[in-house]
Amino acid sequence: MNIGNLHSVHFLGIGGIGMSALARWFNHVGIKVSGYDKTPSPLTEALEAEGMQISFEDKMETVPARVLEDKNHVLIVWTPAMPKDSTQLNFFQSQGYDIKKRAAVLGLITADLPSIAVAGTHGKTTTSSMVAHLLKSGGKNIAAFLGGLTQNYNSNLILHDEAGGQPTVVVEADEFDRSFLHLHPNTAVVTSADPDHLDIYGDPEHLLDGFRKFVNLLPQGGNLYIHSKAFEKLGLGRGERFQIQQYGIQSGEIQARNIQPGPASFSFDYVGKGKNIEGLKLFMPGFHNVENALAAVSIALDWGISEEKVREGLASFRGVKRRFEIWVQEDDRVFIDDYAHHPEEIRAFLGSVKAMYPSKKLTAVFQPHLFTRTRDFAEGFSESLSIADEVVLLEIYPARELPIAGVNASMLLPAITSPRKSLQTKENLLRYLSENRPEVLVTIGAGDIDRLVGPIAKWMKEHEN
């Protein structure tokens, strides 16, 4: 399908954050957008304010006439969350409409435009957001589809300037459900390839095979930036048809050196691509974020961004919501929230926090995400959490899963070696913290622990140690 031939796109489940971003993009490029969702929300209200026609009744009478009159120039975008007995979904399926999931539509967009795809079991949201910001702040015309809310743009979507000519697309390439295999990147990044989503892939080797297929989407002469550890795991050769450059802290062709952790930032030297850019400042702390910045800076240099603009862009990058997000930064108390939900992410996050505050007691509150992930990586979770001086566990957030017998948060406690460790309820957490007065407090997890962040920050700003 050629996107340029479309006159309408109709979304089934338009109110989701990923779906709404696609809807806004199509509307921005001048294609009529309509959609259905079960209930109104701030997202659907924003779409309606931009001129999109949205209904909250699953009836054919609410579908615009243009969608029904010329199906050959209409695209239906749907989410599997739509019920199987949906009136609209069944109609479009029975009438032979072109129906695609969100990942496949991103594939259509990246097929027609120069594209940068950032993949990895962790680090992809931050890295893709850095790439987008460095290019945009450096004056390039870009469109970006990201997996989190960037602090600079307060959105997971950055729209290009229609008058600025053909944009470059930056897209987060999600390995979940093999969605990233729909994309058509010219440049790709692989930040990590640690085992995850084993409920989808079955075992680590099948996950690695998914990443190998992803990088092999690159065309002749394409560019791959890959963390040196991921390079080893994927077993890539130097004879690939695309260019491969490894990066890491003192590993690979592109390196970060002279890293200096600070209380709210990290500074480092970029060494690679024939350059030595000294004293770069990143106000999104973490050794892992320095590594993410190596890939982003490399791509910015490829796109002709000057060293001065790279320096300015990196210093002005304010991070991504729930990625090393500092809520309280005072002499006697610190509170940081992070989305980490994999042992390696937790290890990188807690190790960086320790480096920033080496003389302070670190208390980590962790909510495991998914029964299968907790079961599969229990040993790794216990080991990485043990970096903290105190560990507080909340019960597992199930998300899409049903309980598994014998799998719970308390199974992690015996192997945690921190001096203090306990299991608390979400309801009791604030009282527990009030009684124990943490110096450096971090909340970690991908579940609904984010609902506690605001109340914890409010309490921590108000209490006196």
Tab-separated table of C-alpha atoms in Angstrom:
chain	number	residue	atom	x	y	z
A	1	MET	CA	0.000	0.000	0.000
A	2	ASN	CA	1.174	3.509	-0.886
A	3	ILE	CA	0.327	5.953	1.908
A	4	GLY	CA	0.128	8.754	-0.647
A	5	ASN	CA	-2.891	7.075	-2.260
A	6	LEU	CA	-4.971	7.090	0.929
A	7	HIS	CA	-7.824	9.520	1.451
A	8	SER	CA	-8.882	8.163	4.860
A	9	VAL	CA	-7.562	6.211	7.831
A	10	HIS	CA	-10.021	4.805	10.368
A	11	PHE	CA	-8.760	3.625	13.773
A	12	LEU	CA	-10.373	0.969	15.942
A	13	GLY	CA	-9.083	1.750	19.423
A	14	ILE	CA	-7.918	5.264	18.581
A	15	GLY	CA	-7.563	6.322	22.223
A	16	GLY	CA	-4.436	4.277	23.019
A	17	ILE	CA	-1.194	6.208	23.356
A	18	GLY	CA	0.489	4.471	20.414
A	19	MET	CA	-2.620	4.531	18.231
A	20	SER	CA	-3.307	8.198	18.963
A	21	ALA	CA	0.247	9.096	17.907
A	22	LEU	CA	-0.312	7.394	14.547
A	23	ALA	CA	-3.654	9.150	14.169
A	24	ARG	CA	-2.013	12.534	14.765
A	25	TRP	CA	0.690	11.753	12.202
A	26	PHE	CA	-1.797	10.872	9.460
A	27	ASN	CA	-3.841	13.961	10.260
A	28	HIS	CA	-0.676	16.060	10.106
A	29	VAL	CA	0.199	14.849	6.604
A	30	GLY	CA	-3.288	15.757	5.346
A	31	ILE	CA	-5.107	12.404	5.360
A	32	LYS	CA	-8.594	12.379	6.877
A	33	VAL	CA	-8.674	10.526	10.188
A	34	SER	CA	-11.588	9.026	12.068
A	35	GLY	CA	-11.919	6.395	14.721
A	36	TYR	CA	-13.761	4.521	17.423
A	37	ASP	CA	-12.949	3.985	21.067
A	38	LYS	CA	-14.922	2.606	23.956
A	39	THR	CA	-14.769	5.684	26.177
A	40	PRO	CA	-13.740	9.350	25.897
A	41	SER	CA	-10.411	10.379	27.430
A	42	PRO	CA	-8.051	13.361	27.433
A	43	LEU	CA	-6.312	11.736	24.449
A	44	THR	CA	-9.498	11.437	22.386
A	45	GLU	CA	-10.477	14.975	23.348
A	46	ALA	CA	-7.122	16.209	22.045
A	47	LEU	CA	-7.626	14.316	18.772
A	48	GLU	CA	-11.091	15.788	18.329
A	49	ALA	CA	-9.690	19.263	18.970
A	50	GLU	CA	-7.280	18.661	16.075
A	51	GLY	CA	-10.212	17.921	13.756
A	52	MET	CA	-10.520	14.135	13.886
A	53	GLN	CA	-13.971	12.541	13.954
A	54	ILE	CA	-14.269	10.068	16.829
A	55	SER	CA	-17.252	8.031	17.990
A	56	PHE	CA	-17.795	6.029	21.147
A	57	GLU	CA	-20.472	3.728	19.750
A	58	ASP	CA	-19.459	0.591	17.887
A	59	LYS	CA	-21.987	1.102	15.118
A	60	MET	CA	-21.610	1.458	11.352
A	61	GLU	CA	-23.777	4.586	11.454
A	62	THR	CA	-20.946	6.418	13.223
A	63	VAL	CA	-18.372	5.642	10.494
A	64	PRO	CA	-17.836	8.559	8.051
A	65	ALA	CA	-19.366	8.051	4.610
A	66	ARG	CA	-16.022	8.515	2.844
A	67	VAL	CA	-14.692	5.393	4.627
A	68	LEU	CA	-17.646	3.328	3.414
A	69	GLU	CA	-17.826	4.654	-0.149
A	70	ASP	CA	-14.269	3.980	-1.365
A	71	LYS	CA	-12.576	1.120	0.474
A	72	ASN	CA	-9.697	0.936	-2.041
A	73	HIS	CA	-8.200	4.152	-0.660
A	74	VAL	CA	-8.919	3.519	3.022
A	75	LEU	CA	-6.702	1.996	5.692
A	76	ILE	CA	-8.166	0.470	8.856
A	77	VAL	CA	-5.791	0.437	11.829
A	78	TRP	CA	-6.824	-1.786	14.711
A	79	THR	CA	-5.625	-3.002	18.079
A	80	PRO	CA	-6.038	-6.615	19.231
A	81	ALA	CA	-7.737	-5.162	22.316
A	82	MET	CA	-10.862	-4.765	20.162
A	83	PRO	CA	-13.438	-7.451	21.083
A	84	LYS	CA	-13.925	-10.209	18.534
A	85	ASP	CA	-17.625	-9.401	18.234
A	86	SER	CA	-16.961	-5.736	17.361
A	87	THR	CA	-19.484	-4.549	14.774
A	88	GLN	CA	-17.017	-2.302	12.962
A	89	LEU	CA	-14.117	-4.768	13.011
A	90	ASN	CA	-16.263	-7.593	11.639
A	91	PHE	CA	-17.686	-5.345	8.911
A	92	PHE	CA	-14.280	-4.190	7.681
A	93	GLN	CA	-12.940	-7.753	7.766
A	94	SER	CA	-15.919	-9.168	5.846
A	95	GLN	CA	-15.790	-6.406	3.223
A	96	GLY	CA	-12.130	-6.878	2.379
A	97	TYR	CA	-10.730	-3.614	3.716
A	98	ASP	CA	-6.991	-3.242	4.163
A	99	ILE	CA	-6.650	-3.808	7.936
A	100	LYS	CA	-3.330	-3.462	9.717
A	101	LYS	CA	-1.973	-3.394	13.270
A	102	ARG	CA	0.009	-0.407	14.525
A	103	ALA	CA	3.384	-2.110	13.990
A	104	ALA	CA	2.581	-2.846	10.354
A	105	VAL	CA	1.547	0.772	9.795
A	106	LEU	CA	4.858	1.967	11.210
A	107	GLY	CA	6.379	-0.378	8.646
A	108	LEU	CA	4.515	1.414	5.865
A	109	ILE	CA	5.748	4.791	7.067
A	110	THR	CA	9.378	3.689	7.380
A	111	ALA	CA	9.248	2.036	3.945
A	112	ASP	CA	8.646	5.401	2.278
A	113	LEU	CA	10.984	7.615	4.326
A	114	PRO	CA	14.610	7.511	5.530
A	115	SER	CA	14.366	5.863	8.932
A	116	ILE	CA	16.344	5.319	12.110
A	117	ALA	CA	15.089	2.400	14.237
A	118	VAL	CA	16.270	1.887	17.817
A	119	ALA	CA	15.863	-1.580	19.333
A	120	GLY	CA	16.964	-3.284	22.533
A	121	THR	CA	15.487	-5.119	25.501
A	122	HIS	CA	16.316	-1.984	27.475
A	123	GLY	CA	17.509	1.501	26.564
A	124	LYS	CA	15.522	1.892	23.362
A	125	THR	CA	13.075	4.549	24.616
A	126	THR	CA	15.799	6.784	26.018
A	127	THR	CA	18.112	6.295	23.033
A	128	SER	CA	15.429	6.928	20.392
A	129	SER	CA	14.355	10.037	22.315
A	130	MET	CA	17.968	11.268	22.448
A	131	VAL	CA	18.409	10.649	18.710
A	132	ALA	CA	15.214	12.559	17.927
A	133	HIS	CA	16.158	15.475	20.175
A	134	LEU	CA	19.709	15.812	18.865
A	135	LEU	CA	18.480	15.810	15.263
A	136	LYS	CA	15.598	18.203	15.889
A	137	SER	CA	17.617	20.618	18.047
A	138	GLY	CA	20.325	20.439	15.364
A	139	GLY	CA	17.876	21.735	12.757
A	140	LYS	CA	16.881	18.515	10.984
A	141	ASN	CA	13.306	17.847	9.859
A	142	ILE	CA	12.221	14.732	11.725
A	143	ALA	CA	9.164	12.757	12.752
A	144	ALA	CA	9.549	10.535	15.791
A	145	PHE	CA	7.444	7.686	17.183
A	146	LEU	CA	8.688	6.999	20.712
A	147	GLY	CA	7.792	4.607	23.514
A	148	GLY	CA	7.633	7.151	26.309
A	149	LEU	CA	6.811	10.773	27.042
A	150	THR	CA	9.851	12.941	26.401
A	151	GLN	CA	10.320	15.735	28.925
A	152	ASN	CA	11.382	18.187	26.195
A	153	TYR	CA	8.224	17.720	24.098
A	154	ASN	CA	5.807	16.205	26.651
A	155	SER	CA	4.803	13.686	24.005
A	156	ASN	CA	5.678	10.317	22.498
A	157	LEU	CA	5.306	11.875	19.031
A	158	ILE	CA	7.371	14.594	17.366
A	159	LEU	CA	5.766	15.947	14.195
A	160	HIS	CA	7.836	17.077	11.216
A	161	ASP	CA	7.484	20.347	9.346
A	162	GLU	CA	5.396	19.665	6.243
A	163	ALA	CA	7.050	22.625	4.506
A	164	GLY	CA	10.513	21.307	5.322
A	165	GLY	CA	10.589	18.564	2.709
A	166	GLN	CA	10.965	14.836	3.275
A	167	PRO	CA	11.475	14.091	6.977
A	168	THR	CA	13.681	11.505	8.611
A	169	VAL	CA	11.672	9.109	10.792
A	170	VAL	CA	12.995	8.054	14.203
A	171	VAL	CA	11.132	5.068	15.588
A	172	GLU	CA	11.415	2.954	18.692
A	173	ALA	CA	11.639	-0.648	17.479
A	174	ASP	CA	9.758	-2.878	19.913
A	175	GLU	CA	10.845	-6.524	20.114
A	176	PHE	CA	7.666	-7.528	21.968
A	177	ASP	CA	5.552	-9.769	19.723
A	178	ARG	CA	8.287	-9.305	17.053
A	179	SER	CA	6.751	-5.939	16.090
A	180	PHE	CA	10.125	-4.526	15.020
A	181	LEU	CA	10.296	-6.917	12.074
A	182	HIS	CA	7.733	-4.756	10.234
A	183	LEU	CA	10.150	-1.815	9.992
A	184	HIS	CA	12.401	-0.659	7.141
A	185	PRO	CA	15.367	1.097	8.774
A	186	ASN	CA	18.301	2.692	6.970
A	187	THR	CA	20.117	3.090	10.290
A	188	ALA	CA	19.537	0.797	13.264
A	189	VAL	CA	20.636	0.760	16.888
A	190	VAL	CA	20.676	-2.259	19.202
A	191	THR	CA	21.212	-1.120	22.780
A	192	SER	CA	20.976	-4.564	24.402
A	193	ALA	CA	19.897	-8.117	23.731
A	194	ASP	CA	19.423	-9.593	27.181
A	195	PRO	CA	16.780	-12.311	27.639
A	196	ASP	CA	13.262	-10.941	28.078
A	197	HIS	CA	9.703	-11.600	26.868
A	198	LEU	CA	10.302	-15.337	27.160
A	199	ASP	CA	6.517	-15.764	27.327
A	200	ILE	CA	6.580	-14.683	23.657
A	201	TYR	CA	9.919	-16.094	22.427
A	202	GLY	CA	10.112	-19.266	24.504
A	203	ASP	CA	13.851	-19.112	25.184
A	204	PRO	CA	16.775	-16.655	24.922
A	205	GLU	CA	18.043	-18.067	21.625
A	206	HIS	CA	14.758	-17.330	19.844
A	207	LEU	CA	14.915	-13.766	21.180
A	208	LEU	CA	18.439	-13.382	19.798
A	209	ASP	CA	17.221	-14.749	16.485
A	210	GLY	CA	14.559	-12.034	16.469
A	211	PHE	CA	17.256	-9.389	16.879
A	212	ARG	CA	19.338	-10.953	14.106
A	213	LYS	CA	16.330	-10.739	11.795
A	214	PHE	CA	15.845	-7.110	12.826
A	215	VAL	CA	19.392	-6.036	11.963
A	216	ASN	CA	19.144	-7.937	8.687
A	217	LEU	CA	16.348	-5.570	7.661
A	218	LEU	CA	19.104	-3.029	6.973
A	219	PRO	CA	19.809	-2.420	3.288
A	220	GLN	CA	23.116	-2.615	1.482
A	221	GLY	CA	25.325	0.118	2.932
A	222	GLY	CA	23.063	0.717	5.942
A	223	ASN	CA	24.478	1.521	9.377
A	224	LEU	CA	24.193	-0.498	12.575
A	225	TYR	CA	25.262	0.922	15.923
A	226	ILE	CA	25.320	-1.870	18.472
A	227	HIS	CA	26.417	-2.135	22.085
A	228	SER	CA	29.521	-4.301	22.268
A	229	LYS	CA	27.825	-6.798	24.620
A	230	ALA	CA	24.876	-7.170	22.232
A	231	PHE	CA	27.302	-7.621	19.318
A	232	GLU	CA	28.884	-10.584	21.087
A	233	LYS	CA	25.513	-12.140	21.892
A	234	LEU	CA	24.210	-11.858	18.351
A	235	GLY	CA	27.401	-13.283	16.880
A	236	LEU	CA	27.448	-10.837	13.984
A	237	GLY	CA	30.327	-10.984	11.519
A	238	ARG	CA	32.319	-8.221	9.913
A	239	GLY	CA	31.265	-9.365	6.469
A	240	GLU	CA	27.686	-8.106	6.730
A	241	ARG	CA	26.324	-6.014	3.854
A	242	PHE	CA	25.816	-3.104	6.264
A	243	GLN	CA	28.313	-1.108	8.319
A	244	ILE	CA	28.676	-2.190	11.968
A	245	GLN	CA	30.064	0.043	14.697
A	246	GLN	CA	30.206	-1.111	18.311
A	247	TYR	CA	29.936	1.259	21.248
A	248	GLY	CA	30.300	1.088	25.011
A	249	ILE	CA	32.149	2.367	28.040
A	250	GLN	CA	35.764	1.647	27.098
A	251	SER	CA	34.691	-1.002	24.573
A	252	GLY	CA	34.065	-0.904	20.836
A	253	GLU	CA	35.064	1.631	18.195
A	254	ILE	CA	32.970	4.315	19.913
A	255	GLN	CA	33.675	4.836	23.609
A	256	ALA	CA	32.828	6.990	26.589
A	257	ARG	CA	35.841	7.974	28.653
A	258	ASN	CA	36.546	10.141	31.674
A	259	ILE	CA	33.017	9.653	33.032
A	260	GLN	CA	32.264	11.926	35.984
A	261	PRO	CA	29.063	11.192	37.958
A	262	GLY	CA	27.453	14.227	39.580
A	263	PRO	CA	24.376	14.698	41.782
A	264	ALA	CA	22.113	15.487	38.822
A	265	SER	CA	24.228	14.892	35.712
A	266	PHE	CA	27.058	12.878	34.186
A	267	SER	CA	29.898	14.309	32.102
A	268	PHE	CA	32.029	12.282	29.706
A	269	ASP	CA	34.266	12.382	26.642
A	270	TYR	CA	33.017	10.969	23.328
A	271	VAL	CA	35.760	9.108	21.466
A	272	GLY	CA	34.982	7.673	18.045
A	273	LYS	CA	34.351	8.379	14.357
A	274	GLY	CA	37.700	10.202	14.280
A	275	LYS	CA	36.590	12.660	16.966
A	276	ASN	CA	37.320	13.320	20.624
A	277	ILE	CA	34.564	15.539	22.036
A	278	GLU	CA	35.491	16.347	25.604
A	279	GLY	CA	33.297	17.262	28.546
A	280	LEU	CA	29.847	16.422	27.172
A	281	LYS	CA	27.185	17.046	29.803
A	282	LEU	CA	24.130	14.806	30.185
A	283	PHE	CA	21.409	15.848	32.611
A	284	MET	CA	19.851	12.395	32.514
A	285	PRO	CA	22.217	10.578	34.877
A	286	GLY	CA	23.403	6.988	34.694
A	287	PHE	CA	26.299	5.062	33.194
A	288	HIS	CA	23.788	3.283	30.953
A	289	ASN	CA	22.468	6.629	29.722
A	290	VAL	CA	26.015	7.689	28.851
A	291	GLU	CA	26.170	4.575	26.664
A	292	ASN	CA	22.805	5.437	25.133
A	293	ALA	CA	24.195	8.894	24.365
A	294	LEU	CA	27.120	7.357	22.454
A	295	ALA	CA	24.735	5.903	19.880
A	296	ALA	CA	22.697	9.117	19.674
A	297	VAL	CA	25.763	11.349	19.260
A	298	SER	CA	27.143	9.023	16.559
A	299	ILE	CA	23.939	9.265	14.533
A	300	ALA	CA	23.783	13.037	14.992
A	301	LEU	CA	27.324	13.315	13.606
A	302	ASP	CA	26.323	11.100	10.653
A	303	TRP	CA	23.459	13.500	9.931
A	304	GLY	CA	25.841	16.447	9.795
A	305	ILE	CA	25.153	17.946	13.215
A	306	SER	CA	28.160	19.987	14.357
A	307	GLU	CA	30.073	19.180	17.536
A	308	GLU	CA	28.833	22.459	19.044
A	309	LYS	CA	25.197	21.592	18.278
A	310	VAL	CA	25.688	18.062	19.631
A	311	ARG	CA	27.057	19.509	22.864
A	312	GLU	CA	24.133	21.956	23.146
A	313	GLY	CA	21.555	19.299	22.245
A	314	LEU	CA	22.828	16.773	24.763
A	315	ALA	CA	22.937	19.387	27.536
A	316	SER	CA	19.352	20.443	26.762
A	317	PHE	CA	17.983	16.887	26.716
A	318	ARG	CA	15.698	16.513	29.709
A	319	GLY	CA	15.073	12.802	29.499
A	320	VAL	CA	11.989	10.650	29.356
A	321	LYS	CA	9.185	10.326	31.862
A	322	ARG	CA	9.958	7.545	34.381
A	323	ARG	CA	13.523	7.063	33.099
A	324	PHE	CA	15.938	8.131	35.858
A	325	GLU	CA	13.475	10.879	36.731
A	326	ILE	CA	14.699	12.942	39.684
A	327	TRP	CA	11.742	14.219	41.724
A	328	VAL	CA	13.515	15.462	44.850
A	329	GLN	CA	17.132	16.638	45.000
A	330	GLU	CA	18.109	18.127	48.351
A	331	ASP	CA	21.103	17.786	50.657
A	332	ASP	CA	19.350	15.461	53.103
A	333	ARG	CA	16.909	13.666	50.802
A	334	VAL	CA	16.736	12.432	47.220
A	335	PHE	CA	13.932	10.701	45.351
A	336	ILE	CA	14.331	9.142	41.886
A	337	ASP	CA	11.811	7.101	39.897
A	338	ASP	CA	12.679	4.646	37.132
A	339	TYR	CA	10.798	2.267	34.818
A	340	ALA	CA	13.404	-0.513	35.194
A	341	HIS	CA	11.743	-3.953	35.171
A	342	HIS	CA	14.576	-6.306	34.139
A	343	PRO	CA	17.555	-7.384	36.289
A	344	GLU	CA	20.103	-5.741	33.983
A	345	GLU	CA	18.152	-2.472	33.962
A	346	ILE	CA	17.973	-2.511	37.767
A	347	ARG	CA	21.703	-3.273	38.007
A	348	ALA	CA	22.567	-0.329	35.751
A	349	PHE	CA	20.163	2.028	37.511
A	350	LEU	CA	21.139	1.204	41.108
A	351	GLY	CA	24.843	1.137	40.254
A	352	SER	CA	24.573	4.639	38.827
A	353	VAL	CA	22.614	5.942	41.823
A	354	LYS	CA	25.286	4.498	44.137
A	355	ALA	CA	27.983	6.302	42.145
A	356	MET	CA	26.087	9.580	42.445
A	357	TYR	CA	25.554	9.321	46.214
A	358	PRO	CA	28.335	7.030	47.472
A	359	SER	CA	28.090	8.057	51.129
A	360	LYS	CA	24.293	7.921	51.487
A	361	LYS	CA	22.012	5.010	52.335
A	362	LEU	CA	20.106	3.806	49.265
A	363	THR	CA	16.554	2.459	49.717
A	364	ALA	CA	14.964	0.764	46.696
A	365	VAL	CA	11.231	0.108	46.393
A	366	PHE	CA	10.611	-2.433	43.631
A	367	GLN	CA	7.375	-3.724	42.123
A	368	PRO	CA	8.007	-6.798	39.919
A	369	HIS	CA	6.235	-6.775	36.555
A	370	LEU	CA	4.651	-10.009	35.261
A	371	PHE	CA	4.575	-13.412	36.922
A	372	THR	CA	6.540	-15.012	34.081
A	373	ARG	CA	9.321	-12.419	34.186
A	374	THR	CA	9.609	-12.741	37.976
A	375	ARG	CA	9.771	-16.540	37.690
A	376	ASP	CA	12.265	-16.539	34.806
A	377	PHE	CA	14.683	-13.987	36.307
A	378	ALA	CA	14.203	-14.404	40.071
A	379	GLU	CA	17.903	-14.975	40.760
A	380	GLY	CA	18.893	-11.958	38.663
A	381	PHE	CA	16.354	-9.714	40.373
A	382	SER	CA	17.603	-10.664	43.836
A	383	GLU	CA	21.225	-10.134	42.839
A	384	SER	CA	20.709	-6.729	41.192
A	385	LEU	CA	18.445	-5.419	43.965
A	386	SER	CA	21.144	-6.311	46.508
A	387	ILE	CA	23.115	-3.261	45.314
A	388	ALA	CA	20.749	-1.197	47.501
A	389	ASP	CA	21.281	-0.883	51.252
A	390	GLU	CA	17.591	-1.559	51.826
A	391	VAL	CA	15.088	-3.281	49.534
A	392	VAL	CA	11.325	-2.911	49.858
A	393	LEU	CA	9.287	-5.241	47.638
A	394	LEU	CA	5.716	-4.686	46.509
A	395	GLU	CA	3.599	-7.538	45.187
A	396	ILE	CA	3.854	-8.482	41.490
A	397	TYR	CA	1.948	-6.338	38.979
A	398	PRO	CA	0.242	-8.949	36.759
A	399	ALA	CA	-0.510	-6.790	33.690
A	400	ARG	CA	-1.834	-9.208	31.048
A	401	GLU	CA	-1.106	-12.402	33.011
A	402	LEU	CA	-2.963	-14.733	35.344
A	403	PRO	CA	-1.267	-15.787	38.613
A	404	ILE	CA	1.235	-18.656	38.585
A	405	ALA	CA	1.274	-20.953	41.614
A	406	GLY	CA	4.248	-20.271	43.879
A	407	VAL	CA	5.339	-17.131	42.015
A	408	ASN	CA	5.191	-13.972	44.129
A	409	ALA	CA	7.361	-11.077	45.247
A	410	SER	CA	8.389	-12.760	48.495
A	411	MET	CA	10.231	-15.478	46.529
A	412	LEU	CA	12.917	-12.852	45.806
A	413	LEU	CA	13.586	-12.025	49.472
A	414	PRO	CA	15.798	-14.966	50.592
A	415	ALA	CA	18.512	-14.301	47.979
A	416	ILE	CA	18.605	-10.525	48.493
A	417	THR	CA	21.750	-9.773	50.506
A	418	SER	CA	20.985	-6.157	51.466
A	419	PRO	CA	21.212	-5.415	55.226
A	420	ARG	CA	17.468	-4.636	55.325
A	421	LYS	CA	14.698	-6.137	53.208
A	422	SER	CA	10.941	-6.450	53.534
A	423	LEU	CA	7.664	-6.936	51.707
A	424	GLN	CA	5.184	-4.080	52.029
A	425	THR	CA	1.758	-3.294	50.595
A	426	LYS	CA	1.137	-0.265	48.400
A	427	GLU	CA	-1.344	0.974	50.998
A	428	ASN	CA	1.221	0.807	53.806
A	429	LEU	CA	4.246	2.092	51.893
A	430	LEU	CA	4.028	5.780	52.805
A	431	ARG	CA	3.668	4.965	56.491
A	432	TYR	CA	6.655	2.616	56.295
A	433	LEU	CA	8.778	5.301	54.626
A	434	SER	CA	7.694	7.860	57.229
A	435	GLU	CA	8.901	5.562	59.985
A	436	ASN	CA	12.265	4.859	58.305
A	437	ARG	CA	13.185	8.251	56.746
A	438	PRO	CA	15.247	7.169	53.693
A	439	GLU	CA	18.165	9.357	52.539
A	440	VAL	CA	18.180	8.312	48.878
A	441	LEU	CA	14.923	6.670	47.826
A	442	VAL	CA	14.224	5.090	44.439
A	443	THR	CA	11.051	3.525	43.074
A	444	ILE	CA	11.486	0.919	40.367
A	445	GLY	CA	9.035	-0.958	38.123
A	446	ALA	CA	6.813	-0.952	35.057
A	447	GLY	CA	3.477	-1.580	36.787
A	448	ASP	CA	1.184	0.782	38.676
A	449	ILE	CA	3.953	1.834	41.065
A	450	ASP	CA	3.899	5.079	39.079
A	451	ARG	CA	0.699	6.005	40.945
A	452	LEU	CA	2.720	6.189	44.158
A	453	VAL	CA	5.370	8.526	42.739
A	454	GLY	CA	3.400	11.756	43.164
A	455	PRO	CA	2.365	11.059	46.777
A	456	ILE	CA	5.901	9.952	47.701
A	457	ALA	CA	7.431	13.079	46.150
A	458	LYS	CA	4.909	15.295	47.983
A	459	TRP	CA	5.658	13.581	51.299
A	460	MET	CA	9.415	13.719	50.806
A	461	LYS	CA	9.381	17.434	49.955
A	462	GLU	CA	7.343	18.202	53.044
A	463	HIS	CA	8.927	16.003	55.733
A	464	GLU	CA	11.985	16.949	57.745
A	465	ASN	CA	14.749	14.492	58.456
